[in-house]
XYZ file of C-alpha atoms in Angstrom:
660
model
C -20.769 -0.860 -37.413
C -19.031 -3.278 -39.820
C -20.590 -1.749 -42.935
C -19.259 1.714 -42.172
C -15.866 0.483 -41.032
C -13.837 1.575 -44.066
C -15.408 5.024 -44.023
C -14.642 5.665 -40.358
C -11.307 3.966 -39.639
C -8.759 4.639 -42.350
C -5.605 5.255 -40.346
C -3.655 3.964 -37.387
C -4.065 7.305 -35.603
C -7.835 7.154 -35.894
C -7.850 3.590 -34.586
C -5.797 4.606 -31.544
C -8.122 7.541 -30.906
C -11.192 5.318 -31.093
C -9.755 2.939 -28.477
C -8.788 5.848 -26.219
C -12.193 7.523 -26.534
C -14.168 4.330 -25.968
C -12.144 3.149 -22.961
C -11.763 6.559 -21.314
C -15.475 7.176 -21.836
C -16.352 3.781 -20.386
C -14.151 4.198 -17.309
C -14.683 7.917 -16.761
C -17.024 7.224 -13.838
C -14.248 5.274 -12.091
C -11.672 8.081 -11.899
C -12.496 8.910 -8.276
C -12.850 5.323 -7.066
C -10.898 4.845 -3.864
C -7.902 2.650 -3.127
C -9.076 -0.902 -2.407
C -8.137 -4.130 -0.701
C -4.348 -4.799 -1.135
C -3.863 -1.157 -2.150
C -3.684 -0.408 1.571
C -0.444 -2.281 2.281
C 1.118 -1.975 -1.182
C 0.322 1.705 -1.886
C -1.353 3.760 0.849
C 0.817 2.499 3.728
C 3.884 1.605 1.675
C 6.591 4.174 2.568
C 8.892 2.996 -0.227
C 6.827 4.506 -3.066
C 6.840 7.951 -1.435
C 10.300 8.762 -2.744
C 11.117 8.630 -6.434
C 14.717 8.168 -5.377
C 13.834 4.619 -4.275
C 13.263 3.474 -7.874
C 16.736 1.856 -8.251
C 16.117 -0.049 -5.003
C 12.916 -1.591 -6.390
C 15.084 -3.702 -8.690
C 17.061 -5.149 -5.787
C 14.588 -5.451 -2.926
C 11.335 -7.426 -3.506
C 10.277 -6.552 0.049
C 9.798 -2.923 -1.061
C 6.587 -4.097 -2.750
C 4.678 -3.684 0.503
C 4.622 -2.117 3.915
C 5.041 -5.682 5.235
C 8.222 -7.496 4.246
C 6.421 -10.860 4.272
C 4.323 -9.676 1.294
C 7.426 -9.334 -0.878
C 6.948 -9.567 -4.662
C 9.363 -8.753 -7.450
C 7.504 -6.140 -9.528
C 9.924 -3.210 -9.969
C 8.111 -1.738 -12.990
C 4.835 -1.569 -11.084
C 6.503 -0.010 -8.040
C 8.291 2.541 -10.230
C 4.981 3.565 -11.797
C 3.398 3.908 -8.349
C 6.312 6.070 -7.209
C 5.746 8.224 -10.294
C 2.042 8.545 -9.474
C 2.886 9.543 -5.910
C 5.427 12.111 -7.127
C 2.754 13.615 -9.391
C -0.304 13.604 -7.155
C 0.490 12.080 -3.764
C -2.513 9.975 -2.796
C -4.921 11.741 -5.134
C -6.279 8.577 -6.740
C -7.071 10.193 -10.112
C -3.579 9.875 -11.595
C -3.383 6.204 -10.577
C -6.641 5.413 -12.380
C -5.582 7.467 -15.368
C -2.457 5.361 -15.885
C -4.422 2.107 -15.543
C -6.994 3.256 -18.100
C -4.297 4.441 -20.503
C -2.436 1.119 -20.188
C -5.627 -0.828 -20.950
C -6.249 1.379 -24.001
C -2.777 0.858 -25.471
C -2.907 -2.869 -24.759
C -6.213 -3.207 -26.647
C -4.845 -1.258 -29.588
C -1.743 -3.488 -29.695
C -4.028 -6.559 -29.779
C -5.810 -5.050 -32.799
C -2.532 -4.231 -34.523
C -1.165 -7.715 -33.763
C -4.273 -9.347 -35.227
C -3.838 -7.411 -38.466
C -0.159 -8.422 -38.623
C -0.888 -12.150 -38.254
C -3.516 -12.111 -40.989
C -6.752 -11.246 -39.239
C -9.453 -9.435 -41.160
C -9.127 -5.754 -40.293
C -12.802 -5.203 -39.501
C -13.156 -8.411 -37.509
C -9.905 -7.720 -35.643
C -11.038 -4.243 -34.685
C -14.385 -5.462 -33.343
C -12.719 -8.283 -31.362
C -10.187 -5.890 -29.844
C -12.974 -3.435 -29.072
C -14.904 -6.143 -27.227
C -11.759 -6.856 -25.235
C -11.694 -3.148 -24.357
C -15.256 -3.126 -23.011
C -15.475 -6.652 -21.579
C -16.748 -6.489 -17.965
C -14.088 -8.929 -16.740
C -11.428 -6.329 -17.547
C -13.036 -3.940 -15.073
C -11.234 -5.417 -12.066
C -7.809 -4.989 -13.666
C -8.613 -1.392 -14.617
C -10.377 -0.310 -11.401
C -8.111 -2.079 -8.939
C -4.866 -0.097 -8.751
C -2.886 -3.103 -7.500
C -3.994 -5.015 -10.634
C -1.774 -2.684 -12.624
C 0.684 -5.583 -12.531
C -1.745 -7.555 -14.722
C -2.141 -4.648 -17.154
C 1.623 -4.057 -17.382
C 2.334 -7.769 -17.864
C -0.275 -7.890 -20.648
C 1.005 -4.698 -22.281
C 4.590 -5.969 -22.204
C 3.748 -9.462 -23.429
C 1.421 -8.352 -26.246
C 3.909 -5.628 -27.192
C 6.752 -8.161 -27.264
C 4.786 -10.499 -29.580
C 3.695 -7.561 -31.743
C 7.312 -6.425 -32.187
C 8.465 -10.039 -32.750
C 5.954 -10.408 -35.597
C 6.973 -7.061 -37.108
C 10.590 -8.203 -37.088
C 9.578 -11.412 -38.859
C 7.681 -9.430 -41.489
C 10.007 -6.462 -42.075
C 13.387 -7.905 -40.975
C 14.418 -4.668 -39.270
C 16.648 -5.418 -36.263
C 15.199 -2.649 -34.125
C 11.933 -4.597 -33.859
C 13.765 -7.556 -32.354
C 15.321 -5.251 -29.752
C 11.939 -3.647 -29.010
C 10.416 -7.103 -28.565
C 13.029 -8.028 -25.936
C 12.528 -4.698 -24.137
C 8.772 -5.261 -24.059
C 9.338 -8.743 -22.641
C 11.600 -7.392 -19.905
C 8.927 -4.799 -19.074
C 6.328 -7.580 -18.755
C 8.583 -9.858 -16.714
C 9.471 -7.091 -14.260
C 5.766 -6.329 -13.842
C 4.412 -9.780 -12.984
C 5.698 -13.334 -13.072
C 2.923 -14.575 -15.411
C 4.980 -13.128 -18.286
C 7.435 -16.015 -17.834
C 5.279 -18.050 -20.259
C 5.892 -15.606 -23.126
C 8.431 -17.830 -24.965
C 5.518 -20.205 -25.615
C 3.771 -17.365 -27.467
C 6.560 -16.848 -29.974
C 6.865 -20.591 -30.518
C 3.129 -20.665 -31.257
C 3.569 -17.787 -33.724
C 6.458 -19.522 -35.491
C 4.309 -22.650 -35.925
C 1.435 -20.445 -37.148
C 3.746 -18.727 -39.665
C 5.385 -22.008 -40.806
C 8.756 -20.866 -39.463
C 11.282 -23.372 -38.231
C 11.785 -23.385 -34.470
C 15.112 -21.771 -33.570
C 16.835 -21.827 -30.191
C 18.975 -18.923 -31.384
C 15.888 -16.721 -31.851
C 14.487 -17.714 -28.477
C 17.758 -17.459 -26.571
C 17.447 -13.780 -25.394
C 13.958 -14.455 -24.029
C 15.027 -17.693 -22.347
C 18.089 -15.988 -20.887
C 16.048 -13.245 -19.240
C 13.573 -15.872 -18.029
C 16.348 -17.874 -16.344
C 17.870 -14.745 -14.759
C 14.439 -13.741 -13.482
C 13.831 -17.197 -11.986
C 17.236 -17.189 -10.294
C 16.619 -13.768 -8.780
C 13.133 -14.651 -7.539
C 13.806 -18.280 -6.587
C 13.476 -17.616 -2.851
C 9.989 -16.160 -3.363
C 8.963 -19.086 -5.575
C 10.361 -21.715 -3.204
C 8.516 -20.140 -0.291
C 5.221 -19.988 -2.222
C 5.421 -23.512 -3.689
C 7.370 -25.587 -1.154
C 8.067 -23.859 2.149
C 4.794 -22.060 2.878
C 2.217 -23.244 0.321
C -1.366 -22.108 0.876
C -2.598 -25.604 -0.065
C -1.214 -28.929 -1.238
C -0.175 -29.076 -4.881
C -2.610 -31.888 -5.714
C -5.520 -29.897 -4.281
C -4.255 -26.781 -6.082
C -4.136 -28.519 -9.482
C -7.550 -30.125 -9.048
C -9.100 -26.850 -7.920
C -7.659 -24.929 -10.855
C -8.858 -27.604 -13.293
C -12.366 -26.981 -12.002
C -11.673 -23.248 -12.194
C -11.150 -23.515 -15.955
C -14.817 -24.368 -16.468
C -15.827 -21.555 -14.144
C -13.595 -19.094 -16.021
C -15.231 -20.033 -19.321
C -18.628 -19.421 -17.745
C -17.517 -16.007 -16.453
C -16.102 -14.974 -19.829
C -19.311 -15.685 -21.727
C -21.748 -14.810 -18.940
C -20.146 -12.012 -16.876
C -23.326 -11.303 -14.927
C -22.359 -12.193 -11.345
C -18.965 -10.621 -11.032
C -17.492 -10.326 -7.574
C -14.263 -9.733 -5.722
C -15.028 -12.953 -3.827
C -16.686 -15.705 -5.867
C -18.406 -18.661 -4.232
C -15.768 -21.186 -5.235
C -14.245 -23.955 -3.125
C -11.287 -26.317 -3.145
C -11.605 -29.646 -4.952
C -9.840 -32.997 -5.393
C -9.233 -35.077 -8.493
C -12.157 -37.320 -7.572
C -14.738 -34.532 -7.820
C -17.017 -35.204 -10.783
C -16.973 -31.547 -11.837
C -13.170 -31.629 -12.010
C -13.111 -34.791 -14.127
C -15.824 -33.675 -16.538
C -14.458 -30.143 -16.812
C -10.936 -31.367 -17.497
C -12.134 -33.887 -20.084
C -14.201 -31.255 -21.884
C -11.403 -28.727 -21.833
C -8.745 -31.139 -23.121
C -11.075 -32.298 -25.910
C -11.828 -28.723 -26.963
C -8.169 -27.832 -26.844
C -7.242 -30.807 -29.005
C -9.786 -29.820 -31.643
C -8.594 -26.221 -31.725
C -4.935 -27.175 -32.022
C -5.655 -29.114 -35.220
C -5.668 -25.734 -37.004
C -2.445 -23.721 -36.859
C -4.210 -20.390 -37.157
C -5.973 -21.040 -33.831
C -2.737 -21.855 -32.049
C -1.651 -18.340 -31.009
C -4.940 -17.511 -29.305
C -5.132 -20.910 -27.609
C -1.550 -20.759 -26.314
C -1.970 -17.215 -24.976
C -5.257 -18.077 -23.253
C -4.005 -21.319 -21.657
C -0.388 -20.446 -20.886
C -1.444 -17.298 -19.032
C -3.146 -19.499 -16.433
C -0.215 -21.911 -15.968
C 1.427 -19.890 -13.140
C -1.835 -19.908 -11.155
C -1.948 -23.708 -11.536
C 1.533 -24.143 -10.093
C 1.673 -21.410 -7.433
C -1.046 -21.755 -4.773
C -2.631 -18.396 -4.011
C -4.951 -17.397 -1.174
C -7.771 -16.438 -3.538
C -9.001 -19.400 -5.595
C -10.775 -17.386 -8.290
C -9.793 -13.884 -9.308
C -11.219 -11.975 -12.262
C -8.031 -10.080 -12.998
C -6.337 -13.400 -13.865
C -8.577 -13.527 -16.946
C -7.144 -10.401 -18.545
C -4.512 -12.239 -20.608
C -6.801 -15.215 -21.369
C -9.283 -12.659 -22.753
C -6.525 -11.387 -25.026
C -5.993 -14.944 -26.243
C -9.731 -15.450 -26.714
C -10.001 -12.229 -28.755
C -7.235 -13.489 -31.026
C -8.846 -16.935 -31.282
C -12.291 -15.553 -32.229
C -10.778 -13.109 -34.716
C -8.779 -15.841 -36.459
C -11.800 -18.174 -36.472
C -14.029 -15.545 -38.096
C -11.296 -14.535 -40.538
C -10.655 -18.059 -41.789
C -14.290 -19.154 -41.738
C -15.225 -15.894 -43.478
C -18.125 -15.447 -41.091
C -19.028 -13.112 -38.290
C -21.876 -12.437 -35.911
C -24.828 -10.396 -37.113
C -24.301 -6.703 -36.482
C -27.548 -6.488 -34.502
C -26.247 -9.153 -32.099
C -22.917 -7.319 -31.840
C -24.635 -4.046 -30.961
C -26.825 -5.705 -28.316
C -23.831 -7.536 -26.818
C -21.768 -4.334 -26.811
C -24.530 -2.453 -24.986
C -24.767 -5.258 -22.405
C -20.992 -5.228 -21.880
C -20.920 -1.442 -21.486
C -23.758 -1.504 -18.957
C -22.143 -4.326 -16.965
C -18.752 -2.592 -16.930
C -20.279 0.713 -15.884
C -22.085 -1.060 -13.044
C -18.850 -2.710 -11.910
C -17.171 0.713 -11.894
C -19.817 1.844 -9.394
C -19.290 -1.269 -7.259
C -15.559 -0.467 -7.147
C -16.232 3.076 -5.909
C -15.213 2.298 -2.323
C -14.449 -0.653 -0.057
C -17.886 -0.732 1.519
C -19.597 -0.963 -1.874
C -17.107 -3.607 -3.058
C -17.438 -5.936 -0.072
C -21.151 -5.381 0.404
C -21.636 -6.517 -3.192
C -19.400 -9.551 -2.592
C -21.200 -10.494 0.622
C -24.635 -10.275 -0.974
C -23.529 -12.540 -3.830
C -21.667 -14.937 -1.552
C -23.160 -14.856 1.976
C -21.182 -17.991 2.914
C -17.851 -16.275 2.340
C -15.652 -15.882 5.398
C -13.443 -13.323 3.660
C -16.237 -11.003 2.534
C -17.792 -11.154 6.023
C -14.494 -10.033 7.552
C -13.917 -7.179 5.117
C -17.517 -6.000 5.238
C -17.356 -6.093 9.033
C -14.335 -3.775 8.971
C -16.109 -1.383 6.621
C -19.287 -1.312 8.723
C -17.213 -0.589 11.818
C -15.452 2.275 10.023
C -18.833 3.920 9.326
C -19.871 3.391 12.998
C -22.457 0.722 12.185
C -21.328 -1.374 15.147
C -24.381 -3.650 15.187
C -23.889 -4.503 11.535
C -20.164 -5.061 12.052
C -20.761 -7.335 15.054
C -23.242 -9.320 12.965
C -20.645 -9.828 10.206
C -17.850 -10.902 12.562
C -20.178 -13.276 14.398
C -21.165 -14.692 11.011
C -17.467 -15.141 10.188
C -16.998 -17.052 13.454
C -19.921 -19.294 12.512
C -18.227 -20.054 9.193
C -14.796 -20.582 10.794
C -15.243 -21.059 14.559
C -11.520 -21.100 15.342
C -10.626 -17.943 13.444
C -8.585 -15.551 15.558
C -8.846 -12.952 12.779
C -12.640 -12.913 13.071
C -12.456 -12.860 16.875
C -9.974 -9.976 16.818
C -12.287 -8.061 14.453
C -15.189 -8.713 16.823
C -13.098 -7.496 19.765
C -12.044 -4.317 17.969
C -15.686 -3.565 17.138
C -16.684 -4.043 20.783
C -13.787 -1.797 21.805
C -14.772 1.031 19.470
C -18.416 0.748 20.530
C -17.364 1.207 24.168
C -18.012 -2.379 25.326
C -14.556 -2.707 26.911
C -15.241 -5.770 29.054
C -16.496 -7.735 26.053
C -13.593 -6.532 23.920
C -11.082 -7.586 26.584
C -12.596 -11.054 26.794
C -12.536 -11.558 23.004
C -8.969 -10.273 22.644
C -7.748 -12.667 25.316
C -9.564 -15.586 23.659
C -7.985 -14.710 20.307
C -4.517 -14.520 21.880
C -4.981 -17.910 23.569
C -6.155 -19.452 20.272
C -3.298 -17.871 18.297
C -0.306 -16.992 20.503
C 1.630 -15.961 17.384
C -0.672 -12.922 17.067
C 1.596 -10.945 19.383
C 0.059 -7.660 18.235
C -3.044 -8.468 20.279
C -1.014 -7.635 23.406
C -1.133 -4.030 22.219
C -4.908 -4.165 21.769
C -5.381 -5.674 25.224
C -3.090 -3.049 26.735
C -5.057 -0.280 25.027
C -8.407 -1.580 26.297
C -7.023 -1.857 29.827
C -5.694 1.694 29.512
C -9.144 2.908 28.451
C -10.524 1.129 31.531
C -7.920 2.941 33.722
C -6.328 -0.369 34.752
C -2.912 1.157 34.308
C -0.626 -1.437 35.887
C -2.224 -4.277 33.919
C -2.048 -2.189 30.765
C 1.689 -1.597 31.197
C 2.219 -5.336 31.593
C 0.649 -6.074 28.200
C 2.453 -3.205 26.481
C 5.760 -4.750 27.633
C 4.824 -7.980 25.831
C 4.516 -6.300 22.413
C 7.279 -7.568 20.142
C 9.889 -5.082 18.929
C 9.119 -6.124 15.343
C 5.448 -5.313 15.751
C 4.061 -2.294 13.838
C 2.424 -1.326 17.139
C 5.656 -1.343 19.143
C 6.216 2.417 18.943
C 2.561 2.991 19.888
C 2.955 0.757 22.920
C 6.004 2.798 23.993
C 4.139 6.070 23.612
C 1.110 4.750 25.505
C 3.373 3.449 28.277
C 4.826 6.942 28.570
C 1.332 8.398 28.858
C 0.457 5.947 31.626
C 3.600 6.749 33.601
C 2.862 10.442 33.198
C -0.616 9.905 34.649
C 0.988 7.977 37.512
C 3.131 11.070 38.244
C 6.350 9.370 37.133
C 7.680 11.879 34.554
C 11.146 10.337 34.407
C 9.704 6.956 33.360
C 7.298 8.715 30.997
C 10.161 10.530 29.298
C 12.131 7.275 29.011
C 9.344 5.641 27.001
C 8.643 8.764 24.985
C 12.308 8.986 23.997
C 12.305 5.339 22.865
C 9.229 6.080 20.799
C 10.897 9.105 19.191
C 13.880 6.944 18.164
C 11.417 4.731 16.269
C 9.943 7.761 14.494
C 6.810 8.227 16.610
C 5.400 11.711 16.040
C 2.979 11.232 18.944
C 5.870 10.517 21.313
C 7.666 13.649 20.111
C 4.524 15.717 20.697
C 4.145 14.199 24.156
C 7.709 15.144 25.059
C 7.027 18.736 23.994
C 3.773 18.700 25.942
C 5.467 17.238 29.036
C 8.109 19.947 28.822
C 5.507 22.721 28.565
C 3.468 21.174 31.378
C 6.386 21.198 33.838
C 7.491 24.712 32.790
C 3.937 25.910 33.454
C 4.005 24.279 36.911
C 7.330 25.976 37.710
C 5.993 29.369 36.670
C 2.917 28.866 38.866
C 5.130 27.895 41.795
C 7.294 31.000 41.323
C 4.208 33.178 41.041
C 2.927 31.744 44.340
C 6.297 32.241 46.077
C 6.670 28.466 46.454
C 10.427 28.644 45.956
C 11.271 25.140 47.188
C 8.657 23.522 44.931
C 9.875 25.598 41.990
C 13.441 24.435 42.711
C 12.299 20.797 42.835
C 10.412 21.059 39.539
C 13.306 22.887 37.841
C 15.781 20.222 38.912
C 13.357 17.516 37.739
C 13.110 19.165 34.323
C 16.893 19.380 34.073
C 17.194 15.717 35.076
C 14.655 14.789 32.384
C 15.948 16.889 29.503
C 19.541 17.737 30.443
C 20.532 21.214 29.281
C 17.322 23.240 29.440
C 17.301 27.037 29.268
C 14.002 27.716 31.046
C 14.569 25.089 33.759
C 18.079 26.344 34.533
C 16.884 29.955 34.612
C 14.002 29.150 36.948
C 16.376 27.152 39.174
C 18.651 30.214 39.437
C 15.672 32.377 40.436
C 14.288 29.874 42.981
C 17.713 29.578 44.655
C 18.114 33.360 44.657
C 14.713 33.840 46.311
C 15.778 31.377 49.027
C 18.885 33.551 49.660
C 21.123 30.688 48.479
C 23.271 33.089 46.497
C 26.343 30.909 46.089
C 24.342 28.070 44.506
C 22.424 30.600 42.436
C 25.664 32.080 41.063
C 27.101 28.636 40.255
C 23.995 27.602 38.318
C 23.810 31.044 36.661
C 27.366 30.668 35.318
C 26.397 27.283 33.887
C 23.281 28.833 32.331
C 25.086 31.646 30.483
C 27.879 29.259 29.469
C 25.334 27.076 27.695
C 23.210 29.977 26.435
C 25.550 32.975 25.931
C 22.896 34.979 24.065
C 20.228 34.554 26.758
C 19.816 38.177 27.927
C 17.668 37.378 30.979
C 20.355 34.965 32.176
C 23.012 37.696 32.085
C 20.662 40.161 33.799
C 19.919 37.714 36.619
C 23.625 36.907 36.983
C 24.459 40.612 37.380
C 21.548 40.989 39.796
C 22.918 38.221 42.059
C 26.377 39.797 41.876
C 24.855 43.100 43.002
C 23.082 41.341 45.833
C 26.321 39.782 47.142
C 27.955 43.227 46.614
C 30.418 42.088 43.965
C 29.954 45.440 42.181
C 33.010 45.343 39.896
C 31.923 42.008 38.427
C 28.327 43.222 38.165
C 29.502 46.359 36.294
C 31.508 44.146 33.918
C 28.468 41.985 33.155
C 26.224 45.036 32.628
C 28.845 46.636 30.376
C 29.075 43.476 28.288
C 25.297 43.479 27.974
C 25.345 47.003 26.533
C 27.564 45.708 23.719
C 24.946 43.118 22.828
C 21.870 43.811 20.612
C 19.295 44.627 23.301
C 15.663 45.523 23.131
C 14.896 49.019 24.475
C 13.280 47.483 27.553
C 16.407 45.528 28.508
C 18.751 48.381 27.613
C 16.854 50.709 29.947
C 17.094 48.132 32.756
C 20.867 47.757 32.304
C 21.462 51.523 32.177
C 19.295 52.047 35.260
C 21.190 49.413 37.235
C 24.567 50.793 36.222
C 23.477 54.262 37.322
C 22.306 52.804 40.606
C 25.710 51.188 41.237
C 27.558 54.389 40.268
C 25.317 56.510 42.516
C 26.064 54.161 45.379
C 29.815 54.543 44.785
C 29.488 58.326 44.710
């Protein structure tokens, strides 16, 4: 590979093409992989990305990041790209994967180009960047659509450093501007880019340039503005609602450093949910790992040409040290550290004038390709992803929960129950696990068991107000209507299930033969955008109209009148109901009332031909022939079907014959 380098790669265009071909070829089998994990709330169920017109709002509203406002994050560039994907292909996942793969390709090429600019051997730099491209730990960032934030942050940060170095070399102002634009792109993609100023300081030390606040000022300014704008999110994550205490967080992440190094060099047990647990400063593994890491770092920093790679690798993990996150270990966090490691290895080999044997490189490359291809398969769908995680970490509460949901979705209720029961063994007081168990029992038809588990979960966690909806639904399925209505009334107006509870309440009232109450709840559901409630209103309307027509056909005039008036009371102005009321009154010989309601009918619906015909018919019946003739004459001036025109002409002839 190295021997033939000069013969194969002679131009920048060819280098770009090689990266594109290698990465697209490697990830080709991932193009149809489904949306995963957080993709559900941030993409699939996020209404904000479904309109490209929302793009300006992404820069002002962090809560647009998700379907749930509490998951707010300030990543306008990522949201804009998702809105673009949706505009192009809706929820066809191919375009989303295509953009992730393309971003990874360009990022790897920029790493290669940057290495050449800072003095790396061209052959060594290319091989190091190529190993970054195929490294199995990059597979999560590429496969996981929501990890696009990591790819964008890396692309922006590497691009900003690349342009900064070009400005230093060529002294063309445009490169300085491009560097700042790249940095803004990175910062508006993910907060980890906030450490970028450390990168350019490391480069200046590497290049023997004096440190200059004037050069750094634009980057620092944007960093401060970003921190001011996102301060509420940071304060909530660090102080107000931290996932864990800061001391535990720092100790755990110190231990994580050793684990990350292991993963980078031995990426053989990759998982979405690693078997990793919280630690304290007194854990021996934390102390030894920290001591080893600090010693290694000190040795590396003795040489300036190692500094850029070291700073990139370490600084990229600083935000995860400070901000406690739910997931202790996450492979996508290693994307930028891998960039730093590629730079570090390239500079080491360049300055030591040594490199690995080409046979070892080929074997390692084959292993990386095979591992990455296997991870692509694991990421094919949620069941495959969480089944893999659960097999590798059977003591994981999280993987048990997610695998349980997936097993339930494929109707493997026994398997799902087993997973949720396992989750309850791991965390006995977990209302999330109990609610999952209850939902599985519900969908399997074990309503009594589901009801019991839901009620236990609600007692354990009263803040889970949504469970009132689940309990109401189970009671409804058990035909315990009054109890069901009571629980539906307890559903909070802010709940995502509130509109469903309104619609279901309407259905229950309809079954209880209380159409007015049913319509009341349906109408409330429609105001909240419930399509089911709207369909139920249309169905209720058709149902009552059908009953009226049956009553008229059976000469049950009083019942038809009652139903017609009920329909008018429910819907207000209603053409069919008012017409049928006119007919039912007429058939009861209540001509005065029939005429009054008929006038109201044609006033509201002046183009309703049957209404005019019936009005004239009643006038004939009460022997008001002049008025009847006037109505018939007006009808003849209207656009009538032949059938109606013949009826009108026949009736006029009948009146005239009577006069003669």
